[in-house]
Amino acid sequence: MSPATGAVTDALRELHSRYAGDGQGELADYIPQLALADPGAFGLALISMDGHLYSAGDAGVPFTVQSVSKPFVYALALSLLGLDEVSRWVNAEPSGEAFNAISLERSTGRPANAMVNAGAIVTTALIPDTPVAPRFGRILDCLSRFAGRRLDVDEEVYASEAATGDRNRALAYLIRSTGPLPVDPVAAVETYFRQCSVRVTALDLAAMAATLAHGGVNPLTGDRVVAEPVAAQVLAVMATCGMYDGSGDWLLRVGLPAKSGVSGGLIAAGPARFGLAAYSPLLDPGGTSVRGRLAIGRLSERLGLHLMHNPALAASTVTLVTTADDLPAGPQAERGQPGRGRVAVAAAQGALDFTAAERVLYALDEAGTGRTGAVVLDLVRVTDIDTVARAMLRGGLARLAADGRHTAVADPDGRLREPGEEAGSIRSFASREEAVAACRATASG
Ligand code: GLN
């Protein structure tokens, strides 16, 4: 084990040993094959946005994905058809009911959401089925790309659910009887059983969750599996509906988009942070892994992972607001001209989004004596600017210029340039010293 990152592994191991002895819960037995699982099995896995991988216990033990497949097939449907079309057939409201309830809108027969069985069966039915690209082939490819390796089907679990899955068939018939669906849920329910029988490990599930958290790009393989807006849409539905009638309490206490499955798999995603998975087949009455719930809940609490808890966000965006005369002399000995054209400097660092850009603009307004004179925006230590932040900073600089102030940017990597723009309307320099010197020259010239 690497000594430094061993601290992360230790956190997972600590959780593992804390809950391994907890024997509460029951194995699912309405799919007979699932009742054969080892009740002691317990694995945890975490994958970071850099693809760093951590695990404890039985993270490599295979089991069937069951309902944890639902968000990923929903992602596939959204990718192929778009949110508006998918939403015509599957809503996105928490049902407040168990996973296998008849959660259908009274007037239209539309299932409540894609995380309950009724909605998942319709979602599977929406995946196009053509001779060249059969429906299940598309689903298996998609799940495999999320996991970052080729997955296969546990034929025994499939046969077991196919033999006993009359409740899901009944749901499919009921859906067909209520709505003008463009597809046949009765045919699709067999594909849905196959999708639930795809074999995964906790490590696979962590990679799948991490791909959603990483905006649709698998952090292990670099494969863009779905577009960023689709990943965000899926995480939103997981947050509101992923834990069925326990979704509100889960979001309240754990604060992470999640999805459970009756074989004992449980995933949680920290957007732009990590993918997390647990496997332990003993279930609570709602069909969620008991040890999985305990471990992920405690991890969230211990590590401050609750989505609504972001105290330190972008705390150090603006690193400096001063006048150039107060800075150590740069290579061009810029101090030599006291009193002439005082130049204010605001420096930023890190990744700039809307929140960060607002801070930088505020700093630009504050910079300079009496809010006059030239202003330099130093972006040398900025690592990324999103389109919103870029537009805001350009707009802010344009307003300062319209106010009669000389402006210049230290932007060696051209981050403020619009894509495809040559030398733009913004005066851009490779270093702060050059930007300051240019402002002085214009001011005194
Ligand atoms: N295949 C299972 C079913 O449809 C999946 C349910 C679940 O994991 N919650 O009943």
Short mmCIF file of N, CA, C and O and ligand atoms in Angstrom, two decimals, residues 30-31 65-68 70 99-100 117 161 168 192-193 196 244 259-263 287, ligand 1:
data_model
loop_
_atom_site.label_atom_id
_atom_site.label_comp_id
_atom_site.label_asym_id
_atom_site.label_seq_id
_atom_site.Cartn_x
_atom_site.Cartn_y
_atom_site.Cartn_z
N TYR A 30 -37.30 -13.44 -3.23
CA TYR A 30 -38.36 -13.52 -4.24
C TYR A 30 -37.77 -13.84 -5.61
O TYR A 30 -38.47 -14.27 -6.52
N ILE A 31 -36.46 -13.62 -5.77
CA ILE A 31 -35.71 -14.18 -6.90
C ILE A 31 -34.87 -15.29 -6.26
O ILE A 31 -33.88 -15.00 -5.57
N VAL A 65 -26.30 -6.92 -10.86
CA VAL A 65 -26.45 -5.47 -10.68
C VAL A 65 -27.86 -5.09 -10.21
O VAL A 65 -28.03 -4.12 -9.48
N GLN A 66 -28.87 -5.86 -10.63
CA GLN A 66 -30.28 -5.59 -10.28
C GLN A 66 -30.64 -4.12 -10.51
O GLN A 66 -30.30 -3.57 -11.54
N SER A 67 -31.29 -3.48 -9.54
CA SER A 67 -31.81 -2.13 -9.79
C SER A 67 -30.74 -1.06 -9.94
O SER A 67 -31.05 0.06 -10.36
N VAL A 68 -29.50 -1.39 -9.59
CA VAL A 68 -28.44 -0.39 -9.80
C VAL A 68 -28.22 -0.18 -11.31
O VAL A 68 -27.61 0.80 -11.72
N LYS A 70 -30.62 0.60 -13.26
CA LYS A 70 -31.65 1.53 -13.75
C LYS A 70 -31.12 2.91 -14.14
O LYS A 70 -31.46 3.42 -15.21
N PHE A 99 -40.21 -0.24 -4.51
CA PHE A 99 -39.65 -0.35 -5.87
C PHE A 99 -40.58 -1.07 -6.84
O PHE A 99 -40.57 -0.80 -8.03
N ASN A 100 -41.40 -2.00 -6.31
CA ASN A 100 -42.22 -2.81 -7.24
C ASN A 100 -43.69 -2.41 -7.19
O ASN A 100 -44.56 -3.17 -7.59
N ASN A 117 -39.52 0.02 -10.56
CA ASN A 117 -39.60 -0.99 -11.61
C ASN A 117 -40.46 -0.56 -12.79
O ASN A 117 -40.08 -0.74 -13.95
N GLU A 161 -35.04 -15.21 -12.21
CA GLU A 161 -35.99 -14.10 -12.22
C GLU A 161 -37.02 -14.29 -13.34
O GLU A 161 -38.20 -13.98 -13.16
N ASN A 168 -43.43 -8.27 -12.17
CA ASN A 168 -42.94 -7.31 -13.16
C ASN A 168 -43.68 -7.46 -14.49
O ASN A 168 -43.96 -6.48 -15.16
N TYR A 192 -35.41 -6.40 -19.50
CA TYR A 192 -35.19 -5.81 -18.18
C TYR A 192 -34.63 -6.86 -17.21
O TYR A 192 -33.70 -6.59 -16.45
N PHE A 193 -35.17 -8.08 -17.25
CA PHE A 193 -34.63 -9.15 -16.38
C PHE A 193 -33.16 -9.41 -16.69
O PHE A 193 -32.34 -9.61 -15.80
N CYS A 196 -30.96 -6.72 -15.33
CA CYS A 196 -30.79 -6.85 -13.88
C CYS A 196 -29.79 -7.95 -13.53
O CYS A 196 -29.25 -7.98 -12.43
N TYR A 244 -36.07 5.01 -3.58
CA TYR A 244 -37.51 4.72 -3.50
C TYR A 244 -38.20 5.56 -2.43
O TYR A 244 -37.96 6.77 -2.36
N LYS A 259 -28.25 4.82 -5.58
CA LYS A 259 -29.18 3.81 -6.09
C LYS A 259 -28.87 2.49 -5.42
O LYS A 259 -27.72 2.07 -5.33
N SER A 260 -29.95 1.82 -4.97
CA SER A 260 -29.80 0.52 -4.32
C SER A 260 -30.33 -0.58 -5.24
O SER A 260 -31.07 -0.32 -6.18
N GLY A 261 -29.94 -1.82 -4.94
CA GLY A 261 -30.44 -2.98 -5.68
C GLY A 261 -30.65 -4.16 -4.75
O GLY A 261 -29.95 -4.25 -3.73
N VAL A 262 -31.58 -5.07 -5.11
CA VAL A 262 -31.94 -6.14 -4.17
C VAL A 262 -30.90 -7.25 -4.02
O VAL A 262 -31.06 -8.11 -3.16
N SER A 263 -29.86 -7.24 -4.83
CA SER A 263 -28.80 -8.23 -4.60
C SER A 263 -27.82 -7.71 -3.55
O SER A 263 -26.93 -8.44 -3.13
N GLY A 287 -35.45 -2.98 0.86
CA GLY A 287 -34.66 -3.58 -0.22
C GLY A 287 -33.29 -2.93 -0.39
O GLY A 287 -32.67 -3.05 -1.44
N1 GLN B 1 -34.77 -7.42 -10.77
C1 GLN B 1 -35.33 -6.87 -9.58
C2 GLN B 1 -36.83 -6.66 -9.78
O1 GLN B 1 -37.21 -6.13 -10.77
C3 GLN B 1 -34.68 -5.57 -9.25
C4 GLN B 1 -35.32 -4.88 -8.07
C5 GLN B 1 -34.35 -4.12 -7.24
O2 GLN B 1 -33.14 -4.32 -7.30
N2 GLN B 1 -34.85 -3.27 -6.37
O3 GLN B 1 -37.62 -7.02 -8.95
#
